[in-house]
């Protein structure tokens, strides 16, 4: 009897699935139970209340609306919010860490939302606390200390309170955290800050703008260059970070600043970002090894500053300078340390500097070491380290509106291979030899396909061995194929011919919620992932009956 009971409990525990809880500041009700909050029709009013319903590995969905709440994982290494935070917002809950990197706690918006022309969110799940965090006198969208295994997707963090100085708007603060992913969404008049021994942060697909705009000292005075208490759009300490596919602009000092004040940040990757219009630097990286490639770096005081050996700075476009009389831009666009002999500064395009003096230089203004700086292209003569001089009209399709290479461009096939640098700004493969610049040849088609799953419907319950999943896909040139995915994992092979469909055996999946997506790609390498469809697999009765018969028949 005891053995039967243990086996039954084992079977029940194996079918337990991660739960999904919903919140809505307009449709929610705090009196709804946690069970009710698993239905988007009966959500909690506060996002923190929905979080209080779940455990690590669960999904917490923010329906569209304005949330005036802090999001907190842990504070000062404890697992309880501090008393002063609770005094300001007594409903604050701890966001539980995920149990593993493969089963992260998910803070997801229902919809991606939208932004206005300056990057401030105007729709979607918007987090804008109206009260200051008493610990720091700063407004945080989120504060995470010792957080692990958390995935935040499509949440927006605009600065709150028009009367507050921008130094009070941080957006996201991560300290001593690991395996944290921010995907999509935006931060306006705030930024991403990480400190301490953070490891493995992944920031991608975000719009981050105007960090430190009007940044003030406590006495109200304007700090001199280089900034003040909040100068950078992204200030990231730690190791093994990936910053990719972001739009980062108008930092008070710099846009992407990946270094720590007293130590290096090692083994980090910065790729496929647009970083523009900061009076300081477009990109700063201190620490090795590291890779900075396929970025578009525009109209900054200085394009990039790499203060470490062992970094690959390749296939970037640096153009223009910060044109504001209040700030004095540097007369160069790229700096690397004296004595560096394992750094690679190759395959880059340098254009539009304020002067033609030292477009590339080392930190002592000495002669460029051609062993580490080579195969770069400039549109202005007289620059050390940039001997391949071409006019922009000869290089690009539609300069300065775009940096795609024209047919017959001298940049095609003129680069040198760099280990690990294989894809361009659109994630298309470079040629062999690679191009100079951030775009592979033939990348003029930058329009991605459109793709949507047509069956099953969102929220549908499915079961059995033959569930049909179908999708439609279109492209301005032509769709090359559609790959269906279940929970991010490929389902079968890529379907190369319309109508696009695949059959799913749900008996191989666990019971509960599963995310269905379809990825369409075209011949130019552009790809699009469809909006996610969530379905509920329900094979409980059939599965339990099979398991019960199989096990219990052997134990009278």
Coordinates of C-alpha atoms in Angstrom, one line a residue:
X1 CA 0.0 0.0 0.0
X2 CA 2.8 2.4 0.9
X3 CA 4.6 1.6 -2.3
X4 CA 1.4 2.3 -4.3
X5 CA 1.0 5.6 -2.6
X6 CA 4.6 6.6 -3.3
X7 CA 4.3 5.7 -7.0
X8 CA 1.1 7.6 -7.3
X9 CA 2.7 10.7 -5.7
X10 CA 5.6 10.3 -8.1
X11 CA 3.3 10.2 -11.1
X12 CA 1.4 13.3 -9.9
X13 CA 4.6 15.3 -9.3
X14 CA 5.9 14.4 -12.7
X15 CA 2.9 16.1 -14.3
X16 CA 3.2 19.3 -12.3
X17 CA 3.7 22.2 -14.8
X18 CA 5.0 25.7 -14.4
X19 CA 2.0 28.1 -14.0
X20 CA 1.1 31.4 -15.7
X21 CA -0.4 34.3 -13.7
X22 CA -1.8 37.5 -15.2
X23 CA -2.1 41.1 -14.0
X24 CA -3.9 44.1 -15.4
X25 CA -4.0 47.7 -13.9
X26 CA -7.3 48.4 -15.7
X27 CA -9.1 45.0 -15.7
X28 CA -7.6 43.3 -12.6
X29 CA -9.1 42.9 -9.1
X30 CA -7.0 42.2 -6.0
X31 CA -9.8 40.0 -4.7
X32 CA -9.3 37.6 -7.5
X33 CA -7.7 34.4 -6.2
X34 CA -4.4 33.1 -7.5
X35 CA -6.3 30.3 -9.2
X36 CA -8.4 32.9 -10.9
X37 CA -5.3 34.9 -11.8
X38 CA -4.2 32.0 -14.1
X39 CA -7.0 33.2 -16.4
X40 CA -6.3 36.4 -18.4
X41 CA -10.0 37.2 -18.0
X42 CA -9.7 37.4 -14.2
X43 CA -6.2 38.9 -13.5
X44 CA -4.8 40.5 -10.4
X45 CA -4.8 44.3 -10.3
X46 CA -1.1 44.6 -9.4
X47 CA 1.8 42.8 -11.1
X48 CA 3.4 42.2 -7.7
X49 CA 0.3 40.4 -6.5
X50 CA 0.5 38.1 -9.5
X51 CA 4.1 37.5 -8.6
X52 CA 3.1 36.6 -5.1
X53 CA 1.0 33.8 -6.5
X54 CA 3.9 31.9 -8.1
X55 CA 7.2 30.2 -7.6
X56 CA 10.5 30.2 -9.5
X57 CA 10.1 29.0 -13.1
X58 CA 6.5 30.4 -13.4
X59 CA 5.5 32.9 -16.0
X60 CA 4.0 36.3 -14.9
X61 CA 2.2 38.1 -17.7
X62 CA 1.6 41.9 -17.6
X63 CA -1.4 42.8 -19.6
X64 CA -1.4 46.2 -21.3
X65 CA -1.5 49.2 -18.9
X66 CA 0.5 51.5 -16.6
X67 CA 1.9 49.8 -13.5
X68 CA 3.2 52.2 -10.8
X69 CA 5.2 49.5 -9.0
X70 CA 8.8 48.5 -8.2
X71 CA 9.9 45.1 -9.3
X72 CA 12.3 43.6 -6.8
X73 CA 14.1 40.3 -6.7
X74 CA 16.2 40.6 -3.5
X75 CA 17.7 43.5 -1.7
X76 CA 21.2 43.5 -0.1
X77 CA 21.5 39.8 -0.5
X78 CA 18.4 39.0 1.5
X79 CA 15.2 37.3 0.2
X80 CA 12.9 39.9 1.7
X81 CA 12.2 43.5 0.6
X82 CA 13.6 46.0 3.0
X83 CA 11.3 47.8 5.4
X84 CA 11.7 51.2 3.8
X85 CA 10.7 49.8 0.4
X86 CA 7.7 48.2 2.0
X87 CA 6.8 51.4 3.6
X88 CA 6.6 53.1 0.2
X89 CA 4.9 50.2 -1.6
X90 CA 3.7 47.6 0.9
X91 CA 2.5 45.2 -1.8
X92 CA 6.0 44.7 -3.2
X93 CA 6.8 41.0 -3.6
X94 CA 10.0 39.2 -4.3
X95 CA 10.5 37.9 -7.8
X96 CA 11.6 34.3 -7.3
X97 CA 14.7 33.1 -9.0
X98 CA 14.3 30.5 -11.7
X99 CA 15.4 27.0 -10.7
X100 CA 17.8 26.7 -13.6
X101 CA 18.9 28.4 -16.8
X102 CA 16.6 26.1 -18.7
X103 CA 13.6 27.0 -16.6
X104 CA 13.8 30.7 -16.0
X105 CA 11.2 32.8 -14.1
X106 CA 9.5 34.8 -16.9
X107 CA 8.3 38.3 -16.6
X108 CA 6.5 38.8 -19.9
X109 CA 4.3 41.5 -21.4
X110 CA 1.3 40.3 -23.2
X111 CA 2.1 42.6 -26.2
X112 CA 5.4 44.2 -27.4
X113 CA 3.9 47.7 -27.1
X114 CA 5.0 50.8 -28.9
X115 CA 7.0 54.0 -28.4
X116 CA 6.9 57.5 -29.6
X117 CA 9.5 59.3 -31.6
X118 CA 11.8 59.9 -28.6
X119 CA 11.6 56.3 -27.4
X120 CA 9.0 56.7 -24.6
X121 CA 6.6 53.8 -24.3
X122 CA 3.0 54.8 -25.2
X123 CA 1.4 51.3 -25.1
X124 CA 2.1 47.9 -23.8
X125 CA 3.1 46.9 -20.2
X126 CA 4.6 50.1 -18.8
X127 CA 6.3 50.2 -15.4
X128 CA 6.7 53.7 -14.0
X129 CA 6.9 53.9 -10.2
X130 CA 5.7 57.2 -8.8
X131 CA 7.6 56.9 -5.5
X132 CA 11.3 56.9 -5.0
X133 CA 13.2 53.8 -3.7
X134 CA 14.1 55.0 -0.2
X135 CA 17.3 53.1 -0.2
X136 CA 18.8 55.1 -3.1
X137 CA 16.5 58.1 -3.6
X138 CA 16.3 56.7 -7.1
X139 CA 13.4 55.4 -9.2
X140 CA 14.0 51.9 -10.4
X141 CA 11.8 50.0 -12.8
X142 CA 13.5 46.9 -11.4
X143 CA 16.2 46.3 -8.8
X144 CA 17.9 42.9 -8.7
X145 CA 20.5 41.8 -6.2
X146 CA 21.7 38.2 -6.3
X147 CA 19.1 37.4 -9.0
X148 CA 19.5 34.3 -11.2
X149 CA 17.7 32.7 -14.1
X150 CA 15.2 35.4 -14.9
X151 CA 13.8 36.4 -18.4
X152 CA 12.2 39.8 -18.8
X153 CA 10.5 40.3 -22.1
X154 CA 8.9 43.4 -23.7
X155 CA 8.4 45.4 -20.5
X156 CA 8.8 49.2 -20.7
X157 CA 10.5 51.4 -18.1
X158 CA 9.9 55.1 -18.8
X159 CA 11.1 57.6 -16.2
X160 CA 8.3 58.6 -13.8
X161 CA 7.4 62.1 -12.6
X162 CA 8.0 65.1 -14.9
X163 CA 9.2 67.1 -12.0
X164 CA 12.0 64.7 -11.1
X165 CA 15.6 65.1 -12.3
X166 CA 16.7 62.4 -14.8
X167 CA 19.3 61.3 -12.3
X168 CA 16.4 59.6 -10.4
X169 CA 15.5 57.4 -13.3
X170 CA 17.6 54.3 -13.6
X171 CA 15.3 51.8 -15.2
X172 CA 17.0 48.5 -14.5
X173 CA 19.7 47.9 -11.8
X174 CA 21.4 44.5 -11.6
X175 CA 24.0 43.7 -8.9
X176 CA 25.8 40.4 -8.4
X177 CA 23.3 38.7 -10.7
X178 CA 23.7 35.9 -13.2
X179 CA 21.8 34.5 -16.2
X180 CA 19.5 37.4 -16.5
X181 CA 17.9 38.1 -19.9
X182 CA 16.2 41.3 -21.0
X183 CA 14.5 40.9 -24.4
X184 CA 12.7 43.7 -26.1
X185 CA 11.0 46.6 -24.4
X186 CA 12.4 50.0 -23.6
X187 CA 14.0 52.2 -21.1
X188 CA 13.5 56.0 -21.5
X189 CA 15.5 58.5 -19.4
X190 CA 17.0 55.6 -17.5
X191 CA 19.4 52.8 -18.3
X192 CA 20.7 49.4 -17.6
X193 CA 23.3 49.3 -14.8
X194 CA 25.1 46.2 -13.5
X195 CA 27.7 46.1 -10.8
X196 CA 29.7 43.7 -8.6
X197 CA 30.3 40.2 -9.9
X198 CA 27.4 40.0 -12.4
X199 CA 27.8 37.2 -14.9
X200 CA 26.1 36.1 -18.1
X201 CA 23.6 39.0 -18.6
X202 CA 22.0 39.1 -22.0
X203 CA 20.5 42.4 -23.2
X204 CA 18.9 42.3 -26.7
X205 CA 16.3 43.9 -28.8
X206 CA 15.9 46.9 -26.4
X207 CA 15.5 50.6 -27.0
X208 CA 17.5 52.5 -24.4
X209 CA 17.5 56.3 -24.6
X210 CA 18.3 59.5 -22.8
X211 CA 20.0 58.1 -19.7
X212 CA 21.1 61.0 -17.5
X213 CA 19.6 63.7 -19.7
X214 CA 19.8 66.8 -17.5
X215 CA 21.7 64.8 -15.0
X216 CA 22.1 66.9 -11.8
X217 CA 24.2 66.8 -8.7
X218 CA 22.4 66.7 -5.3
X219 CA 22.7 70.5 -5.0
X220 CA 21.0 71.0 -8.4
X221 CA 24.2 72.0 -10.3
X222 CA 25.0 70.6 -13.8
X223 CA 28.0 68.3 -13.7
X224 CA 30.9 68.9 -16.1
X225 CA 32.0 66.4 -18.7
X226 CA 32.1 63.4 -18.4
X227 CA 28.7 63.2 -16.7
X228 CA 27.8 62.7 -13.1
X229 CA 25.8 60.1 -11.2
X230 CA 24.0 58.7 -14.2
X231 CA 26.0 59.3 -17.4
X232 CA 25.6 56.1 -19.4
X233 CA 22.8 54.3 -21.1
X234 CA 24.4 51.0 -20.3
X235 CA 27.0 50.7 -17.5
X236 CA 27.8 47.0 -17.2
X237 CA 30.3 45.4 -14.9
X238 CA 31.0 41.7 -14.8
X239 CA 31.8 39.0 -17.2
X240 CA 30.3 36.9 -20.0
X241 CA 27.7 39.5 -21.0
X242 CA 26.1 39.7 -24.5
X243 CA 24.7 43.1 -25.7
X244 CA 23.2 42.7 -29.1
X245 CA 20.5 44.1 -31.5
X246 CA 19.8 47.2 -29.3
X247 CA 19.1 50.8 -30.2
X248 CA 21.0 52.9 -27.7
X249 CA 21.1 56.7 -28.0
X250 CA 21.6 60.0 -26.2
X251 CA 23.5 58.9 -23.1
X252 CA 24.6 61.8 -20.9
X253 CA 28.2 60.7 -21.4
X254 CA 28.4 57.4 -23.2
X255 CA 26.0 54.8 -24.7
X256 CA 27.5 51.3 -24.0
X257 CA 30.0 51.4 -21.2
X258 CA 31.2 47.9 -20.4
X259 CA 33.8 48.2 -17.7
X260 CA 34.0 48.4 -13.9
X261 CA 35.7 51.3 -12.1
X262 CA 38.2 49.1 -10.3
X263 CA 38.3 45.9 -12.4
X264 CA 38.0 44.7 -16.0
X265 CA 34.9 43.2 -17.5
X266 CA 36.0 40.1 -19.4
X267 CA 34.7 37.8 -22.2
X268 CA 31.9 40.2 -23.3
X269 CA 30.3 40.6 -26.7
X270 CA 28.8 43.8 -28.2
X271 CA 27.3 43.2 -31.6
X272 CA 24.7 44.5 -34.0
X273 CA 23.8 47.5 -32.0
X274 CA 23.0 51.1 -33.1
X275 CA 24.7 53.5 -30.7
X276 CA 24.4 57.2 -31.5
X277 CA 24.5 60.8 -30.3
X278 CA 26.4 60.6 -27.0
X279 CA 28.9 63.4 -26.2
X280 CA 31.3 60.8 -24.8
X281 CA 31.7 57.4 -26.4
X282 CA 29.5 55.2 -28.5
X283 CA 31.1 52.1 -27.0
X284 CA 33.7 51.6 -24.2
X285 CA 35.1 48.2 -23.4
X286 CA 37.7 47.4 -20.8
X287 CA 38.6 43.7 -20.4
X288 CA 39.6 40.8 -22.5
X289 CA 38.9 38.7 -24.3
X290 CA 36.1 40.5 -25.9
X291 CA 34.3 41.1 -29.3
X292 CA 32.8 44.3 -30.7
X293 CA 31.5 43.7 -34.2
X294 CA 28.9 44.7 -36.8
X295 CA 27.7 47.8 -34.8
X296 CA 26.6 51.1 -36.3
X297 CA 28.3 53.8 -34.2
X298 CA 27.0 57.3 -35.2
X299 CA 27.6 60.9 -34.2
X300 CA 29.3 60.3 -30.8
X301 CA 32.0 62.4 -29.3
X302 CA 34.3 59.5 -30.0
X303 CA 33.2 56.3 -31.7
X304 CA 34.8 53.7 -29.5
X305 CA 37.4 53.3 -26.8
X306 CA 38.9 49.8 -26.2
X307 CA 41.1 49.9 -23.1
X308 CA 42.3 46.3 -23.2
X309 CA 44.4 43.9 -25.3
X310 CA 42.9 40.7 -26.7
X311 CA 39.7 42.4 -28.1
X312 CA 38.4 41.9 -31.7
X313 CA 37.0 45.2 -33.0
X314 CA 35.8 44.3 -36.4
X315 CA 33.3 45.2 -39.1
X316 CA 31.9 48.2 -37.4
X317 CA 30.8 51.5 -39.1
X318 CA 31.8 54.6 -37.2
X319 CA 30.5 57.8 -38.7
X320 CA 29.9 61.5 -37.8
X321 CA 30.6 63.3 -34.6
X322 CA 28.6 64.8 -31.7
X323 CA 27.6 68.3 -32.9
X324 CA 26.7 70.3 -29.8
X325 CA 28.6 73.5 -28.8
X326 CA 28.2 72.6 -25.1
X327 CA 30.5 69.5 -25.6
X328 CA 33.8 69.3 -27.4
X329 CA 34.1 66.2 -29.4
X330 CA 37.3 64.4 -29.8
X331 CA 39.3 64.7 -33.0
X332 CA 39.5 60.9 -33.4
X333 CA 37.0 58.1 -33.7
X334 CA 38.8 55.0 -32.2
X335 CA 41.3 54.6 -29.4
X336 CA 43.2 51.5 -28.3
X337 CA 45.8 51.0 -25.6
X338 CA 49.5 51.5 -26.1
X339 CA 51.5 48.3 -26.4
X340 CA 48.4 46.2 -27.4
X341 CA 49.7 43.4 -29.6
X342 CA 46.8 40.9 -29.6
X343 CA 44.0 43.4 -30.3
X344 CA 42.5 43.3 -33.8
X345 CA 41.1 46.5 -35.3
X346 CA 40.1 45.3 -38.8
X347 CA 37.4 45.5 -41.4
X348 CA 35.9 48.8 -40.1
X349 CA 34.5 51.8 -41.9
X350 CA 35.5 55.2 -40.5
X351 CA 33.7 58.3 -41.9
X352 CA 32.6 61.8 -41.1
X353 CA 35.1 62.8 -38.4
X354 CA 35.2 66.4 -37.4
X355 CA 38.8 66.6 -38.5
X356 CA 41.1 64.3 -40.4
X357 CA 43.5 64.1 -37.5
X358 CA 44.0 60.6 -36.0
X359 CA 40.8 58.9 -37.0
X360 CA 42.3 55.9 -35.4
X361 CA 44.9 56.3 -32.6
X362 CA 46.5 54.6 -29.7
X363 CA 46.4 56.2 -26.3
X364 CA 49.8 58.0 -26.7
X365 CA 49.0 59.4 -30.2
X366 CA 52.0 57.4 -31.5
X367 CA 52.3 55.7 -34.8
X368 CA 49.6 53.0 -35.4
X369 CA 50.9 49.4 -35.2
X370 CA 49.9 48.0 -38.6
X371 CA 50.2 44.5 -37.1
X372 CA 47.0 45.0 -35.2
X373 CA 45.3 47.8 -37.1
X374 CA 44.7 47.0 -40.8
X375 CA 42.1 46.4 -43.5
X376 CA 40.0 49.4 -42.5
X377 CA 38.4 51.9 -44.9
X378 CA 38.1 55.7 -44.5
X379 CA 36.6 58.5 -46.6
X380 CA 39.2 61.1 -45.4
X381 CA 42.9 61.0 -46.2
X382 CA 45.7 61.7 -43.9
X383 CA 44.6 59.2 -41.1
X384 CA 47.1 56.9 -39.5
X385 CA 45.9 53.3 -39.6
X386 CA 43.4 53.8 -42.4
X387 CA 45.3 53.6 -45.7
X388 CA 42.3 52.4 -47.8
X389 CA 40.7 55.7 -48.7
X390 CA 37.4 55.7 -50.7
X391 CA 34.6 58.1 -51.2
X392 CA 31.3 57.2 -49.5
X393 CA 29.6 57.5 -52.8
X394 CA 31.9 54.8 -54.1
X395 CA 31.2 52.5 -51.1
X396 CA 27.6 52.7 -50.1
X397 CA 24.2 52.4 -51.7
X398 CA 22.5 55.4 -50.1
X399 CA 24.9 57.2 -47.8
X400 CA 24.3 58.7 -45.2
X401 CA 20.8 57.1 -45.0
X402 CA 22.2 53.6 -45.1
X403 CA 25.5 51.7 -45.0
X404 CA 24.7 48.8 -47.3
X405 CA 27.3 48.2 -49.9
X406 CA 26.6 49.1 -53.5
X407 CA 27.3 46.7 -56.4
X408 CA 31.0 46.7 -57.1
X409 CA 31.9 48.4 -53.8
X410 CA 35.6 48.3 -53.0
X411 CA 34.7 47.1 -49.6
X412 CA 33.4 43.7 -51.0
X413 CA 35.8 40.9 -50.3
X414 CA 38.5 43.4 -49.0
X415 CA 38.5 42.3 -45.4
X416 CA 40.3 39.7 -43.4
X417 CA 38.7 36.8 -41.5
X418 CA 38.3 37.1 -37.8
X419 CA 37.5 34.1 -35.7
X420 CA 34.0 34.2 -34.4
X421 CA 33.0 37.3 -36.4
X422 CA 30.9 35.7 -39.2
X423 CA 27.6 37.7 -39.4
X424 CA 26.8 41.3 -40.3
X425 CA 24.4 43.9 -38.8
X426 CA 21.4 42.0 -40.2
X427 CA 22.9 38.7 -39.0
X428 CA 23.6 37.7 -42.6
X429 CA 26.9 35.7 -43.2
X430 CA 29.9 37.7 -44.4
X431 CA 31.6 36.6 -47.6
X432 CA 35.0 34.9 -47.8
X433 CA 37.0 37.0 -47.6
X434 CA 34.6 39.2 -45.6
X435 CA 33.5 42.7 -46.5
X436 CA 34.8 45.8 -44.8
X437 CA 32.0 47.4 -42.8
X438 CA 28.9 46.2 -41.0
X439 CA 27.0 44.8 -44.0
X440 CA 27.6 41.8 -46.1
X441 CA 27.3 42.3 -49.9
X442 CA 23.8 41.6 -51.1
X443 CA 22.3 42.8 -47.9
X444 CA 20.3 45.6 -49.5
X445 CA 17.2 43.5 -48.9
X446 CA 16.7 44.3 -45.2
X447 CA 12.9 43.8 -45.2
X448 CA 12.0 40.7 -43.0
X449 CA 9.2 38.4 -43.8
X450 CA 5.8 38.5 -42.1
X451 CA 4.6 35.3 -40.5
X452 CA 1.6 34.3 -38.3
X453 CA 0.4 31.0 -36.9
X454 CA -3.2 30.4 -38.1
X455 CA -4.0 27.2 -36.2
X456 CA -4.4 26.3 -33.4
X457 CA -5.8 29.5 -31.9
X458 CA -4.2 31.2 -28.9
X459 CA -5.5 29.6 -25.7
X460 CA -6.7 26.4 -27.4
X461 CA -6.7 23.1 -25.6
X462 CA -5.0 20.4 -27.6
X463 CA -4.3 16.6 -27.2
X464 CA -3.4 13.5 -29.1
X465 CA -0.7 12.5 -31.5
X466 CA -1.7 14.6 -34.6
X467 CA -2.2 18.2 -33.8
X468 CA -1.9 20.3 -37.0
X469 CA 0.0 23.6 -36.7
X470 CA -0.3 25.9 -39.8
X471 CA 1.1 29.3 -40.6
X472 CA 1.0 32.0 -43.4
X473 CA 4.2 33.8 -44.4
X474 CA 4.9 36.6 -46.9
X475 CA 8.0 38.6 -48.0
X476 CA 8.8 41.5 -50.3
X477 CA 11.0 39.1 -52.4
X478 CA 10.1 35.6 -51.3
X479 CA 9.9 33.3 -48.3
X480 CA 12.7 30.7 -48.3
X481 CA 11.2 28.6 -45.5
X482 CA 9.3 28.4 -42.2
X483 CA 10.5 26.6 -39.1
X484 CA 7.9 25.8 -36.5
X485 CA 9.0 25.7 -32.8
X486 CA 7.5 24.5 -29.5
X487 CA 8.8 26.3 -26.5
X488 CA 11.7 27.6 -28.6
X489 CA 12.8 24.1 -29.8
X490 CA 12.5 23.1 -33.5
X491 CA 9.5 21.0 -34.3
X492 CA 10.4 18.9 -37.3
X493 CA 12.4 20.3 -40.2
X494 CA 12.0 23.6 -42.0
X495 CA 8.9 23.7 -44.3
X496 CA 10.2 25.1 -47.7
X497 CA 6.9 25.1 -49.6
X498 CA 3.5 26.9 -48.8
X499 CA 1.1 26.1 -47.3
X500 CA 3.3 25.9 -44.2
X501 CA 2.3 23.2 -41.8
X502 CA 3.6 20.6 -39.3
X503 CA 2.1 17.9 -37.2
X504 CA 2.8 17.8 -33.5
X505 CA 2.5 14.7 -31.3
X506 CA 1.4 16.2 -28.0
X507 CA 1.8 12.9 -26.3
X508 CA 5.6 13.6 -26.3
X509 CA 5.0 16.9 -24.5
X510 CA 4.2 17.6 -20.8
X511 CA 0.7 18.7 -19.9
X512 CA 0.1 22.4 -19.4
X513 CA 1.0 25.6 -21.3
X514 CA 3.3 25.5 -24.4
X515 CA 4.4 28.3 -26.6
X516 CA 4.1 27.9 -30.4
X517 CA 6.1 30.1 -32.8
X518 CA 7.0 30.0 -36.5
X519 CA 10.2 31.5 -37.9
X520 CA 10.1 32.7 -41.5
X521 CA 13.3 33.6 -43.5
X522 CA 14.1 34.9 -46.9
X523 CA 17.1 34.5 -49.2
X524 CA 18.8 37.6 -47.9
X525 CA 19.0 36.1 -44.4
X526 CA 16.2 38.3 -42.9
X527 CA 14.0 36.4 -40.5
X528 CA 10.9 37.0 -38.4
X529 CA 9.4 35.1 -35.5
X530 CA 5.7 35.0 -35.4
X531 CA 3.7 36.3 -32.4
X532 CA 3.6 33.5 -29.8
X533 CA 0.5 31.3 -29.6
X534 CA 0.0 29.6 -26.2
X535 CA -1.8 26.3 -26.2
X536 CA -2.7 23.9 -23.3
X537 CA -1.8 20.3 -23.7
X538 CA -4.3 18.1 -21.9
X539 CA -3.5 14.4 -22.1
X540 CA -3.9 14.0 -18.3
X541 CA -6.6 11.3 -18.2
X542 CA -5.2 9.2 -20.9
X543 CA -1.6 9.5 -19.7
X544 CA -2.4 8.8 -16.0
X545 CA -4.5 5.8 -17.0
X546 CA -1.7 4.3 -19.0
X547 CA 0.9 4.9 -16.3
X548 CA -1.5 3.6 -13.5
X549 CA -2.2 0.4 -15.4
X550 CA 1.5 -0.1 -16.2
X551 CA 2.7 0.3 -12.6
X552 CA -0.2 -0.9 -10.4
X553 CA -0.8 -4.2 -12.2
X554 CA 2.6 -5.3 -10.9
X555 CA 1.9 -4.4 -7.2
X556 CA -1.3 -6.2 -5.9

